[in-house]
PDB file of C-alpha atoms in Angstrom:
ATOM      1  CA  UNK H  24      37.411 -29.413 -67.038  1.00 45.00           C
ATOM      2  CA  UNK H  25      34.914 -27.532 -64.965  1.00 45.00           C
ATOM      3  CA  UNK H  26      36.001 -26.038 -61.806  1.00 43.00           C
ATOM      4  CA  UNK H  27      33.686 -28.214 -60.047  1.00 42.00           C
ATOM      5  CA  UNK H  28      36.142 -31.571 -61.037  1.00 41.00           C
ATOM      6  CA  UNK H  29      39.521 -29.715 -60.483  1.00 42.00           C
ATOM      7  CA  UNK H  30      38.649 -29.717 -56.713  1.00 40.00           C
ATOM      8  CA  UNK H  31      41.595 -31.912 -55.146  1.00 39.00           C
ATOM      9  CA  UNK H  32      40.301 -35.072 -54.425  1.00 40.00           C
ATOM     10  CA  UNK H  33      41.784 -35.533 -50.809  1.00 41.00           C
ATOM     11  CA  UNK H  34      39.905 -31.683 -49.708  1.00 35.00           C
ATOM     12  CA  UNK H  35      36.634 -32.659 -51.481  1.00 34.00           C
ATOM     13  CA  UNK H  36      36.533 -36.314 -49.878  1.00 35.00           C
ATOM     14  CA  UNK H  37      37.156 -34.742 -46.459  1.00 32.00           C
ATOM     15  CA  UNK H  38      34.345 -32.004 -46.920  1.00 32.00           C
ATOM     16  CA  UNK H  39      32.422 -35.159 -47.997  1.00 31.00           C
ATOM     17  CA  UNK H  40      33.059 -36.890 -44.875  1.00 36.00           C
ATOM     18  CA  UNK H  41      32.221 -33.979 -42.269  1.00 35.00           C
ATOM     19  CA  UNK H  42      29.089 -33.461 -43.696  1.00 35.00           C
ATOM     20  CA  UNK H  43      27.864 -37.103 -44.101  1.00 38.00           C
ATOM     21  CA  UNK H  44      29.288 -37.397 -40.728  1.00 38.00           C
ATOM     22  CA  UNK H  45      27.438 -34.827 -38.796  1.00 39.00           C
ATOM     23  CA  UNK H  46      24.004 -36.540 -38.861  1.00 38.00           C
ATOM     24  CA  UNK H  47      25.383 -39.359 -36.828  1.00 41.00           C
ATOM     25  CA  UNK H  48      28.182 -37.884 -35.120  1.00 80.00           C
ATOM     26  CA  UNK H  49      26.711 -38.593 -31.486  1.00 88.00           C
ATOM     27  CA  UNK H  50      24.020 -40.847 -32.208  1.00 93.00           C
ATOM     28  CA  UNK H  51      24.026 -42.740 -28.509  1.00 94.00           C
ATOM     29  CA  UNK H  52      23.796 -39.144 -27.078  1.00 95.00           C
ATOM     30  CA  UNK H  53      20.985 -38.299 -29.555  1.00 94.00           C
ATOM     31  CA  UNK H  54      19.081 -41.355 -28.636  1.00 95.00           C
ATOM     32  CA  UNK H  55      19.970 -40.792 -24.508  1.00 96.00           C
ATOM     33  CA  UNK H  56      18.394 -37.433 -24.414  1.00 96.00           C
ATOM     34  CA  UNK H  57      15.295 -38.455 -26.386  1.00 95.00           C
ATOM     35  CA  UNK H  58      14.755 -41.462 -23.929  1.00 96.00           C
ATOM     36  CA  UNK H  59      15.279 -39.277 -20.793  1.00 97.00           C
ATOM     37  CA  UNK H  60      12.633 -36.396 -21.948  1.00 95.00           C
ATOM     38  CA  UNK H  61       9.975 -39.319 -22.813  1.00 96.00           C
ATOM     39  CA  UNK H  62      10.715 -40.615 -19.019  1.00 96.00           C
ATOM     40  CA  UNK H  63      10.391 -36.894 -18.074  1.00 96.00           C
ATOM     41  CA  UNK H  64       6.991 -37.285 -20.086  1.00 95.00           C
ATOM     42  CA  UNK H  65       5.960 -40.345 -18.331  1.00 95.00           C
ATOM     43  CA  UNK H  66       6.730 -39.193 -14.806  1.00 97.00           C
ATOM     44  CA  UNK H  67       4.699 -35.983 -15.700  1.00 96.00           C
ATOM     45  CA  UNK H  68       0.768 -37.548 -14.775  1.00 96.00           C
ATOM     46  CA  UNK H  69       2.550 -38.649 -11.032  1.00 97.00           C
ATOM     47  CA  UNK H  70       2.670 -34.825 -10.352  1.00 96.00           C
ATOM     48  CA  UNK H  71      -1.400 -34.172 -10.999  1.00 95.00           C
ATOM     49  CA  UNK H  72      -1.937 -37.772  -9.644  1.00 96.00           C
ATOM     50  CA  UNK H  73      -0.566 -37.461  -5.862  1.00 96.00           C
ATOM     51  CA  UNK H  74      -3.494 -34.868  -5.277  1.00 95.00           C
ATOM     52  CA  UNK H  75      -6.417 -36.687  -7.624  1.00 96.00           C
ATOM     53  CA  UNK H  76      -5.704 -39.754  -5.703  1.00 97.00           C
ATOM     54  CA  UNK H  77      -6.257 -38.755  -2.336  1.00 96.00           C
ATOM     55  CA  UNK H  78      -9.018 -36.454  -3.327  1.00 96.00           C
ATOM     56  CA  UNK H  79     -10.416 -39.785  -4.605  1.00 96.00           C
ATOM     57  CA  UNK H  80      -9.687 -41.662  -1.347  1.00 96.00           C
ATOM     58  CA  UNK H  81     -11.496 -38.817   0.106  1.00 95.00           C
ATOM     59  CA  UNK H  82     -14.651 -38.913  -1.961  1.00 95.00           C
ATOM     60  CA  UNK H  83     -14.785 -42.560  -0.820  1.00 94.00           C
ATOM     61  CA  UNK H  84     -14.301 -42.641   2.344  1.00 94.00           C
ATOM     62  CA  UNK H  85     -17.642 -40.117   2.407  1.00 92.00           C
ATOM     63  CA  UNK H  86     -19.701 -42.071   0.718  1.00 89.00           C
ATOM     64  CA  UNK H  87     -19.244 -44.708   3.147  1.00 85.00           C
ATOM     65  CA  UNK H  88     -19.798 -42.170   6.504  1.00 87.00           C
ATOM     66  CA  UNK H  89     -23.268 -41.872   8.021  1.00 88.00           C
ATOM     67  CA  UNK H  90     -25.508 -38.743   7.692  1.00 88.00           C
ATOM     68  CA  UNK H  91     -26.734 -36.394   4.988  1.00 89.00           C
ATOM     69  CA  UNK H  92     -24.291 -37.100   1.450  1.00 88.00           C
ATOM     70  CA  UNK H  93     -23.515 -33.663  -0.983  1.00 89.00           C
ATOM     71  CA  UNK H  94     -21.316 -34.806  -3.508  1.00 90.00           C
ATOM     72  CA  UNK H  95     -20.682 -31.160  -4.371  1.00 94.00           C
ATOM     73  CA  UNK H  96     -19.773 -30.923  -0.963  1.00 94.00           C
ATOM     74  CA  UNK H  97     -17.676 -33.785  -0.390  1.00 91.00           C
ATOM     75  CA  UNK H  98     -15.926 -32.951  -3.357  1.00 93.00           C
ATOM     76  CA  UNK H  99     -15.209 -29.632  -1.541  1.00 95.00           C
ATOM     77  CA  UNK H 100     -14.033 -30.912   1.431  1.00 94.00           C
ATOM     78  CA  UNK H 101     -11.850 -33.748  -0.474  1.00 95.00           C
ATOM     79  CA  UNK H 102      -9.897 -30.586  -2.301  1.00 95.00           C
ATOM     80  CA  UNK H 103      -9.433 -28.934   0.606  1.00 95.00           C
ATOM     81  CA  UNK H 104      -7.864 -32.099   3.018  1.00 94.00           C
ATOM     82  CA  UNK H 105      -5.587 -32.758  -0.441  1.00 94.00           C
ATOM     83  CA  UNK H 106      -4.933 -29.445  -0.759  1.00 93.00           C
ATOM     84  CA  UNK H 107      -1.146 -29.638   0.298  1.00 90.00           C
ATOM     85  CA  UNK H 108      -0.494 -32.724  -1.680  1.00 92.00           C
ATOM     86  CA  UNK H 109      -1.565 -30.959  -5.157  1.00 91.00           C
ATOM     87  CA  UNK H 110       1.093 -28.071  -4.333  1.00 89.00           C
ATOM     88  CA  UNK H 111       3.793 -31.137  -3.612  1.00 90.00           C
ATOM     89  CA  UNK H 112       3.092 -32.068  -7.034  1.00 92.00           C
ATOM     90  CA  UNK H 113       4.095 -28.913  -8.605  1.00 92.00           C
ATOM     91  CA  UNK H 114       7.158 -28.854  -7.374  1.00 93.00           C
ATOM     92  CA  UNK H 115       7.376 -32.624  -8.090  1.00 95.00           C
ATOM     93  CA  UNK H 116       6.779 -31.192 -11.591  1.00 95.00           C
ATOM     94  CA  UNK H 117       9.586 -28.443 -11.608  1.00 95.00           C
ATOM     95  CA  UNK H 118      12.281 -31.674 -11.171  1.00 96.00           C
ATOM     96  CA  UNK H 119      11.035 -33.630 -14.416  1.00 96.00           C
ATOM     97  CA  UNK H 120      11.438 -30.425 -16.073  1.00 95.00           C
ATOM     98  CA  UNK H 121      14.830 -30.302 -15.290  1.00 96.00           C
ATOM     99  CA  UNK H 122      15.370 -33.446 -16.312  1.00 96.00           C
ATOM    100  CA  UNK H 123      13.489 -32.419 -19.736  1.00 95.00           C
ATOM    101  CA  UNK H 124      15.183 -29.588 -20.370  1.00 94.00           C
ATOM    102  CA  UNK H 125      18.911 -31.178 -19.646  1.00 95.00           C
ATOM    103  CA  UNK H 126      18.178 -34.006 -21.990  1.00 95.00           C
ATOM    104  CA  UNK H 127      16.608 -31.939 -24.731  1.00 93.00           C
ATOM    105  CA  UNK H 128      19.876 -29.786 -24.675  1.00 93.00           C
ATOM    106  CA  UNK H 129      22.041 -32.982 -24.917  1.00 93.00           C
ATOM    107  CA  UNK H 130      19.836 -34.407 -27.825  1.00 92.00           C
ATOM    108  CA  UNK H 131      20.190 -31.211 -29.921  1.00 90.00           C
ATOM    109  CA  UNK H 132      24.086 -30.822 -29.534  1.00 89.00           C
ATOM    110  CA  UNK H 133      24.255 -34.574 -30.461  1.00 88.00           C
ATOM    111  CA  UNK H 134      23.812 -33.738 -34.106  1.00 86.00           C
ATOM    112  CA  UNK H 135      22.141 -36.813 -34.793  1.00 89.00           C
ATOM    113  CA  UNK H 136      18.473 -37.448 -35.084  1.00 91.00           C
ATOM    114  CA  UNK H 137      17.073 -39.670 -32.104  1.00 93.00           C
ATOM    115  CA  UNK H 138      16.028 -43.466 -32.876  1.00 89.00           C
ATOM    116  CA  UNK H 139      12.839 -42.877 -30.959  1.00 89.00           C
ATOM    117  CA  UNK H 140      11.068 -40.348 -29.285  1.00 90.00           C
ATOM    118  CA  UNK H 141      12.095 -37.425 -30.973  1.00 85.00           C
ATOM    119  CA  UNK H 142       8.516 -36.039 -30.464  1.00 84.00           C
ATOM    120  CA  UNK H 143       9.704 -35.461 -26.613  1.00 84.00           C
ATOM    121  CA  UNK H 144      12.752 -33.364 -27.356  1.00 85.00           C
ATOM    122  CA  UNK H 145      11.198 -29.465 -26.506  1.00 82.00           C
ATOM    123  CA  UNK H 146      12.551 -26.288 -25.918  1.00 79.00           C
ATOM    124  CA  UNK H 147      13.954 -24.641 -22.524  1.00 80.00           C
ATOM    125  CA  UNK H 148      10.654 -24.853 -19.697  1.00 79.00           C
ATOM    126  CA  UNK H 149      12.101 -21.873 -17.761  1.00 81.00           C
ATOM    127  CA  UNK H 150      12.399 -24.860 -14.768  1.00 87.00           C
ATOM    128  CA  UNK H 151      15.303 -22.520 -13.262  1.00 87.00           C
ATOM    129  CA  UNK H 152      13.894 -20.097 -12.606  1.00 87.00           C
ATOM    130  CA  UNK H 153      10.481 -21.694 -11.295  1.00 88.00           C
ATOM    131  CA  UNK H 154      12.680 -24.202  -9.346  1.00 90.00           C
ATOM    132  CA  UNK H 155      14.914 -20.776  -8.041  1.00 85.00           C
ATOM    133  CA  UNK H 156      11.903 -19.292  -6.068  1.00 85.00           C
ATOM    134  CA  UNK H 157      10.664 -22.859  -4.666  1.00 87.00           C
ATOM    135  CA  UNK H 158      10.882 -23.578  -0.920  1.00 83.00           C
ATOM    136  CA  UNK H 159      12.492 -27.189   0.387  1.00 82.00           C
ATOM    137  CA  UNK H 160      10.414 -29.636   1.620  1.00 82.00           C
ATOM    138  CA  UNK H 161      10.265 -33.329   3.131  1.00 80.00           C
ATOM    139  CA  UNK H 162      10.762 -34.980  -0.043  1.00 83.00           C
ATOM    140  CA  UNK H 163      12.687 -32.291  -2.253  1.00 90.00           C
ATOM    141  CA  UNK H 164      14.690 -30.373   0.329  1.00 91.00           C
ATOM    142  CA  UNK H 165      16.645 -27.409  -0.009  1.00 91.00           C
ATOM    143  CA  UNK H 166      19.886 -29.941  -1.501  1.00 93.00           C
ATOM    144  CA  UNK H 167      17.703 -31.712  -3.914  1.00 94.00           C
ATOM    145  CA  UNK H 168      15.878 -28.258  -5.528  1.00 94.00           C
ATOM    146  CA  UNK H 169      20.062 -26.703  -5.834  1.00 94.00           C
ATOM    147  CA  UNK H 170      20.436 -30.061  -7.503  1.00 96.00           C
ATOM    148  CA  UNK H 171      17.699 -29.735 -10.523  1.00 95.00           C
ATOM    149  CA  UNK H 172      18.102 -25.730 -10.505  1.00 95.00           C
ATOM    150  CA  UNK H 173      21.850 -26.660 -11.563  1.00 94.00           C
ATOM    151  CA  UNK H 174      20.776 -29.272 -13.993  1.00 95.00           C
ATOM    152  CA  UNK H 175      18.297 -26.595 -15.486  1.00 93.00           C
ATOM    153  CA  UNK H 176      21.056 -24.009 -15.817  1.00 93.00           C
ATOM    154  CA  UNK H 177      23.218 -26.958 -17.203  1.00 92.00           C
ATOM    155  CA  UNK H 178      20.625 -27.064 -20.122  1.00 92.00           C
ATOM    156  CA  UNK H 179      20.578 -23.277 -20.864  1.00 89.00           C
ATOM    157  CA  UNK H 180      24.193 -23.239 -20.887  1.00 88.00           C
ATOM    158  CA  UNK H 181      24.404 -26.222 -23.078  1.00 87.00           C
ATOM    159  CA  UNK H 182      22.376 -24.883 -25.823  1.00 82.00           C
ATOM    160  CA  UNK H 183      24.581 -21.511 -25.959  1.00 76.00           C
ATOM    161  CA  UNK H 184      27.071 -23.540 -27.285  1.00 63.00           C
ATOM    162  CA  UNK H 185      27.538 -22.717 -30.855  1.00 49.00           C
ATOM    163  CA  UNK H 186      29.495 -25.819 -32.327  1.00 50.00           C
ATOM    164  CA  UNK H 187      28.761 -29.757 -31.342  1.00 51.00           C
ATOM    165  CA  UNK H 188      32.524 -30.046 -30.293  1.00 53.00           C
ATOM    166  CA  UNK H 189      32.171 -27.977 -27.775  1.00 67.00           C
ATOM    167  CA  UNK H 190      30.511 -30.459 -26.085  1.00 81.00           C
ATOM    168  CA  UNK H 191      33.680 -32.544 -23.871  1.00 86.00           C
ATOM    169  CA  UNK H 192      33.276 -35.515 -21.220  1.00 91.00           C
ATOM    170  CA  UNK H 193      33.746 -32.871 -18.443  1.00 92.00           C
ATOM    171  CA  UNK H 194      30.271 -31.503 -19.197  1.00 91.00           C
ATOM    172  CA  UNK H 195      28.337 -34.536 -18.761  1.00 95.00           C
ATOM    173  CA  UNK H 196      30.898 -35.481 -15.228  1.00 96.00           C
ATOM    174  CA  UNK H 197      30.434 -32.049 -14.025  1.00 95.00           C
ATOM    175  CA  UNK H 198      26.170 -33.058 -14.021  1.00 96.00           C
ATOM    176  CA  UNK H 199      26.641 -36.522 -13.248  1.00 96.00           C
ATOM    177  CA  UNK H 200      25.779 -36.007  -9.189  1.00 97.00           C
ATOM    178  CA  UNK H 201      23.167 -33.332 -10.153  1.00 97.00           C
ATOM    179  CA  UNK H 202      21.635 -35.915 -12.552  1.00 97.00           C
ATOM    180  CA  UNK H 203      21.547 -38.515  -9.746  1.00 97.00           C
ATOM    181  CA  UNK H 204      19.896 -36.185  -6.775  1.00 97.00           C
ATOM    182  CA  UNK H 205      17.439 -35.180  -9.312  1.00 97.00           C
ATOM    183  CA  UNK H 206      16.349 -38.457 -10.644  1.00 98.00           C
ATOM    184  CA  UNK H 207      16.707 -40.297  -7.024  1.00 97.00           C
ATOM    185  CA  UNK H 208      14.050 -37.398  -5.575  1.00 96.00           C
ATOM    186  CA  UNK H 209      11.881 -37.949  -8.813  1.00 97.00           C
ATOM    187  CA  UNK H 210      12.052 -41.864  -8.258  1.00 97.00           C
ATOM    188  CA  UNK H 211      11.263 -41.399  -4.256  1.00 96.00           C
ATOM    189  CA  UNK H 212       8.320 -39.132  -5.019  1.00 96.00           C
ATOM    190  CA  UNK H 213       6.952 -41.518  -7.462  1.00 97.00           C
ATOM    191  CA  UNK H 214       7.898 -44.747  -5.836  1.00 95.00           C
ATOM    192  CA  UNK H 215       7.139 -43.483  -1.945  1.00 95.00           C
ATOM    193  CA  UNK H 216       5.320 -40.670  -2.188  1.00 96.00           C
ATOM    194  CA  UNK H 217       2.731 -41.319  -4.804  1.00 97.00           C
ATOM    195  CA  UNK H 218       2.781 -44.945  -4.650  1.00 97.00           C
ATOM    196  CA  UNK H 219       1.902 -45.056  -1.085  1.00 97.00           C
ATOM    197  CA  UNK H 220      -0.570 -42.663  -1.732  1.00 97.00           C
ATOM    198  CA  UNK H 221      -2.036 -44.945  -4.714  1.00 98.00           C
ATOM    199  CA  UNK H 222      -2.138 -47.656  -1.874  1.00 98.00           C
ATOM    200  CA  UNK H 223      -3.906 -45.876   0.571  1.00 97.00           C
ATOM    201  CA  UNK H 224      -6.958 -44.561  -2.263  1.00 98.00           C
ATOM    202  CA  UNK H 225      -6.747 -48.225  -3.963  1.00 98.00           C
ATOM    203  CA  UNK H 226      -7.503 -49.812   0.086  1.00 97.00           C
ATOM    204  CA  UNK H 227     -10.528 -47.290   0.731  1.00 97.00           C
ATOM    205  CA  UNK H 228     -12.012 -48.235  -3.103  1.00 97.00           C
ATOM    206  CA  UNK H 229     -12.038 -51.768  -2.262  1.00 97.00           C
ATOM    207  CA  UNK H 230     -13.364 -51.272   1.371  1.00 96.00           C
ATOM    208  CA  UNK H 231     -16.333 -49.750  -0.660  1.00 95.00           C
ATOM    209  CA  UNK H 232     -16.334 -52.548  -3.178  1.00 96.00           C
ATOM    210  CA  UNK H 233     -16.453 -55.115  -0.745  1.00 96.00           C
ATOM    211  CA  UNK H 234     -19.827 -52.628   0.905  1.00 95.00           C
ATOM    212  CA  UNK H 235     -21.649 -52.460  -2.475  1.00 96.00           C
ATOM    213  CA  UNK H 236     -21.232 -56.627  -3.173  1.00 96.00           C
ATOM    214  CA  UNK H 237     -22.533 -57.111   0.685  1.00 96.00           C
ATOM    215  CA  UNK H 238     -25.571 -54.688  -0.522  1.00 95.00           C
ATOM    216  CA  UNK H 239     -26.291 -55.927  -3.577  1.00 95.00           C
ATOM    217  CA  UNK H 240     -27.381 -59.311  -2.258  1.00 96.00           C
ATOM    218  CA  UNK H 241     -31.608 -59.686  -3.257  1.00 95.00           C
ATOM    219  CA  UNK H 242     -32.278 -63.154  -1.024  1.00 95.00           C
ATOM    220  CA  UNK H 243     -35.717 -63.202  -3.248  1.00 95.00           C
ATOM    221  CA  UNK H 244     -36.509 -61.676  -6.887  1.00 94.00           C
ATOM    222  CA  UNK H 245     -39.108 -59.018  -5.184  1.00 95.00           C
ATOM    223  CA  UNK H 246     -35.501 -57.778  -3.814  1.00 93.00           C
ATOM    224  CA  UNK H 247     -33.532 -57.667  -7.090  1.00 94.00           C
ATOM    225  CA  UNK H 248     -35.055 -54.321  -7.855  1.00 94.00           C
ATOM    226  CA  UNK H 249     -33.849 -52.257  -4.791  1.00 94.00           C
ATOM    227  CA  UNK H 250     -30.378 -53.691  -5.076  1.00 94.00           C
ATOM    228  CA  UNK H 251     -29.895 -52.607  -8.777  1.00 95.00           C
ATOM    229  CA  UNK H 252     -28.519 -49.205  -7.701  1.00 94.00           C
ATOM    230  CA  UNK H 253     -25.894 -51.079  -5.641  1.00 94.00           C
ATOM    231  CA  UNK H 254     -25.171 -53.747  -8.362  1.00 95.00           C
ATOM    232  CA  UNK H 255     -24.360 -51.012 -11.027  1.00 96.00           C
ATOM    233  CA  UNK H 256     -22.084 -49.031  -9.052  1.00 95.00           C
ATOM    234  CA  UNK H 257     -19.306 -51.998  -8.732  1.00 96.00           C
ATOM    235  CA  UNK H 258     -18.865 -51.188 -12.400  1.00 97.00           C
ATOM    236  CA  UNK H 259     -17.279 -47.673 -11.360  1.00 96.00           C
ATOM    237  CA  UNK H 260     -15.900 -49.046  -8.440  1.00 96.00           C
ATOM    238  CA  UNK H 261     -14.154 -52.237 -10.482  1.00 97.00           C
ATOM    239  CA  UNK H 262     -13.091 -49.298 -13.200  1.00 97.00           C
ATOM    240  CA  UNK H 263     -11.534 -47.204 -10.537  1.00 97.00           C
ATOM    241  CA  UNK H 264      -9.785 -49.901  -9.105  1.00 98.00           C
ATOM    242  CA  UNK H 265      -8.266 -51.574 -12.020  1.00 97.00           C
ATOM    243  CA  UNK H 266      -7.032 -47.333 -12.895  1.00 96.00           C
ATOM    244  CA  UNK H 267      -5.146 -47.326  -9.899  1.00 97.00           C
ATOM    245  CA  UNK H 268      -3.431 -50.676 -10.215  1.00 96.00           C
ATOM    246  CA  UNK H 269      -2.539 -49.254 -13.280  1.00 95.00           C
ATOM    247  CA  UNK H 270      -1.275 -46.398 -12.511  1.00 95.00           C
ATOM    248  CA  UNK H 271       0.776 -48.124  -9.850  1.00 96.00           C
ATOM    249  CA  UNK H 272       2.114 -50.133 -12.521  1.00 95.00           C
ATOM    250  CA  UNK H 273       3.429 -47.019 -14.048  1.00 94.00           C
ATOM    251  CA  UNK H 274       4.984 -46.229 -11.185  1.00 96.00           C
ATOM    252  CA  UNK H 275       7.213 -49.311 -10.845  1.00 94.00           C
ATOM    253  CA  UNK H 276       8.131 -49.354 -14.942  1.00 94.00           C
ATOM    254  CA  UNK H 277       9.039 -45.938 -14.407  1.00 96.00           C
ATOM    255  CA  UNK H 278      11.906 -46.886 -11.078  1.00 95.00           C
ATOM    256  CA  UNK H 279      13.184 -49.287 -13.225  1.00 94.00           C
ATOM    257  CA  UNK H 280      13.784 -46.736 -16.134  1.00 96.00           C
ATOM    258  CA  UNK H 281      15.216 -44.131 -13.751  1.00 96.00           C
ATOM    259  CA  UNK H 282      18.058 -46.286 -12.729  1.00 96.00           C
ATOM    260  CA  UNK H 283      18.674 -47.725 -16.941  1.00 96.00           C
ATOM    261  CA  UNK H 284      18.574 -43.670 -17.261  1.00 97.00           C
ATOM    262  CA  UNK H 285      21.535 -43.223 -14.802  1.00 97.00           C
ATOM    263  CA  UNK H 286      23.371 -46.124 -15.805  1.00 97.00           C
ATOM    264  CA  UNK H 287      23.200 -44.931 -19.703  1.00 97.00           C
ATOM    265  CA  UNK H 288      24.785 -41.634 -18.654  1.00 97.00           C
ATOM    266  CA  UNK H 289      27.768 -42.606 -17.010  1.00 96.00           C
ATOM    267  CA  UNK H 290      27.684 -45.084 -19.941  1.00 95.00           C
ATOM    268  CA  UNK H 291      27.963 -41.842 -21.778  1.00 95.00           C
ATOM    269  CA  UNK H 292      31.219 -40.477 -20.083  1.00 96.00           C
ATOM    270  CA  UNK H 293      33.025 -43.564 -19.951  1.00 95.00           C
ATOM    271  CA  UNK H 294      32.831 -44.346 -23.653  1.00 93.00           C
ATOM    272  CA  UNK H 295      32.604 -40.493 -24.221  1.00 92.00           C
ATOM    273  CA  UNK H 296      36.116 -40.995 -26.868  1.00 89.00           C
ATOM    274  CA  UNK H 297      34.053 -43.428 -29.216  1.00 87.00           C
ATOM    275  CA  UNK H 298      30.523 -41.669 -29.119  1.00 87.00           C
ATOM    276  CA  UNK H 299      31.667 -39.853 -31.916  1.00 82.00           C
ATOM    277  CA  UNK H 300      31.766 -43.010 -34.281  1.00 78.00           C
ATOM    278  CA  UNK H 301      29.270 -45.528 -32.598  1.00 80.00           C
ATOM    279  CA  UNK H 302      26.093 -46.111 -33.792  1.00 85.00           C
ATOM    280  CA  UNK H 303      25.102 -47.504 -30.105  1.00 84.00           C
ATOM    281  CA  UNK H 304      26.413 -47.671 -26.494  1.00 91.00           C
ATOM    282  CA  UNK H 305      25.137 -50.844 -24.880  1.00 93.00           C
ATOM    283  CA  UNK H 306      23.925 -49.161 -21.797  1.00 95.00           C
ATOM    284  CA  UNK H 307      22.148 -46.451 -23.990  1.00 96.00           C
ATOM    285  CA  UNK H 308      20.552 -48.795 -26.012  1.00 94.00           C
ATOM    286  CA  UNK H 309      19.487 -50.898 -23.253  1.00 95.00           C
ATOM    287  CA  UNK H 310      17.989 -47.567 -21.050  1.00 96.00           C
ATOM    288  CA  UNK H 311      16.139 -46.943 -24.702  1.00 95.00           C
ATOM    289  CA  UNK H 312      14.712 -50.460 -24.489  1.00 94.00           C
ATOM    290  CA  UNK H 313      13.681 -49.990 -21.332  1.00 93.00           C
ATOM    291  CA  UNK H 314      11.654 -46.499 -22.080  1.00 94.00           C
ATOM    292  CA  UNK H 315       9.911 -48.083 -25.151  1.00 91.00           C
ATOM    293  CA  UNK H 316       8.468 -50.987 -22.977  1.00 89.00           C
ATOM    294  CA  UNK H 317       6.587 -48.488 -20.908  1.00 86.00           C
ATOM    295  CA  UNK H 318       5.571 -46.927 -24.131  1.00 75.00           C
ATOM    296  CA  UNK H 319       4.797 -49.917 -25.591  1.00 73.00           C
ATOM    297  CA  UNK H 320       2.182 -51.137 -22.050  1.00 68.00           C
ATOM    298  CA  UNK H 321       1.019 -47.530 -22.724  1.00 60.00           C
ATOM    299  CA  UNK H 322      -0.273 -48.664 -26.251  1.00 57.00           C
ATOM    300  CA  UNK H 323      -1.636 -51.632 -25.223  1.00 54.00           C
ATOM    301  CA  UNK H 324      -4.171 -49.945 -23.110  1.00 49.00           C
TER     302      UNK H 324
END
């Protein structure tokens, strides 16, 4: 008999059992952290947006203003006005970070491999630190930035943790209200902030749509010619339009994934005794469904 066979059965069947075991052993928190960092990936374009928006509202509203036209100049002036707005967005950015780099740490403890997504799940950001040096404002004040710098520590301290059982239900309560402030200000940026903005640029571009239809009219064929320039340029007027409306539709898929997000995690700590053994936690599977529909609009594009 080789030594191999006079293993007892009972010891080799439990070895067995641990290892088959660990690839799934947290499989709804594997496929919660990879859904969280693609909504952190989704939310990402808001944070360049708010300031190329109203740049864009900018640039239009010149071309519509009497008097000599630069468009090196106008673009200029458009950076400038916007200028405050672009730096809002970086620290917009700094909070889906956080939310990143907390659900890339709960992904890797899980031990499983995510269902989707898995492409998301990155290392650390250093949001922290970036978020430690940040000053409050009107939309992420001085509560909101203590509430993603402790959700960015949470994720740094998560991933010192040697073993998967280390990971207990207390963990995910103790970030449960950090979790909330942060994706609440992330989901009042994009919803209020940048949405309203969106609004504002998407008013202006049809303003100047409506101006370019009025000047395109040629009452006789002699007149078609000197209304061509104006007939093109609804084209890049239509196309800018239809981007924003877009974008705005973003915007609203992405509120609606915020809240499925905060839902799956206290999902998470209530059924935090099964996780363990289940392949799928309604509410997890569910927030999952409801990040692969924006991915799925994305690809229809």
């Amino acid at each position: 008999m080789s030594p191999r066979s006079r293993v007892p059965r009972p010891l080799a069947a439990l070895a067995l059992a641990l290892l088959g075991g660990c690839a799934a052993q947290m499989q709804p928190l594997a496929d919660f952290g990879a859904a969280s960092s693609h909504l952190a990936t989704a939310y990402k374009p808001f944070t360049t947006g708010l300031g190329a928006s109203c740049e864009q509202r900018e640039r239009y509203m010149a071309l519509g203003n009497p008097g000599a036209f630069d468009d090196a100049v106008a673009e200029r002036a458009a950076a400038g006005k916007c200028k405050a707005l672009r730096e809002a967005g970086t620290t917009a950015a700094l909070f889906g970070q956080a939310l990143s780099d907390y659900a890339g740490a709960l992904a890797k403890l899980s031990g499983a491999k995510p269902t989707m997504f898995d492409g998301d799940i990155k290392g650390l950001s250093g949001a922290a630190g970036a978020l430690a040096t940040r000053d409050g404002t009107p939309v992420f004040d001085s509560g909101k930035l203590a509430a993603a710098t402790k959700l960015a520590r949470a994720a740094a301290a998560l991933l010192t943790q040697a073993r998967i059982e280390t990971l207990k239900r207390s963990t995910l309560e103790d970030n449960q209200d950090a979790l909330r402030v942060v994706v609440e200000a992330m989901k009042s940026y994009a919803g209020r902030v940048y949405a309203g903005q969106l609004t504002d640029t998407r008013e202006i571009m049809r303003g100047e749509l409506g101006r370019l239809v009025s000047a395109s009219n040629a009452p006789t064929q002699a007149d078609v010619e000197s209304r061509l320039p104006w007939r093109y340029a609804q084209t890049a007027a239509r196309a800018d339009i239809a981007a924003n409306e877009l974008e705005a539709r973003h915007v609203r898929a992405f509120d609606q994934g915020a809240d499925a997000l905060l839902a799956a995690h206290a999902d998470l700590i209530a059924n935090f005794d099964k996780i363990g053994g289940a392949r799928r936690l309604e509410l997890v599977a569910a927030f999952v469904a409801q990040v692969q529909a924006i991915n799925d609009d994305a690809a229809a594009l």
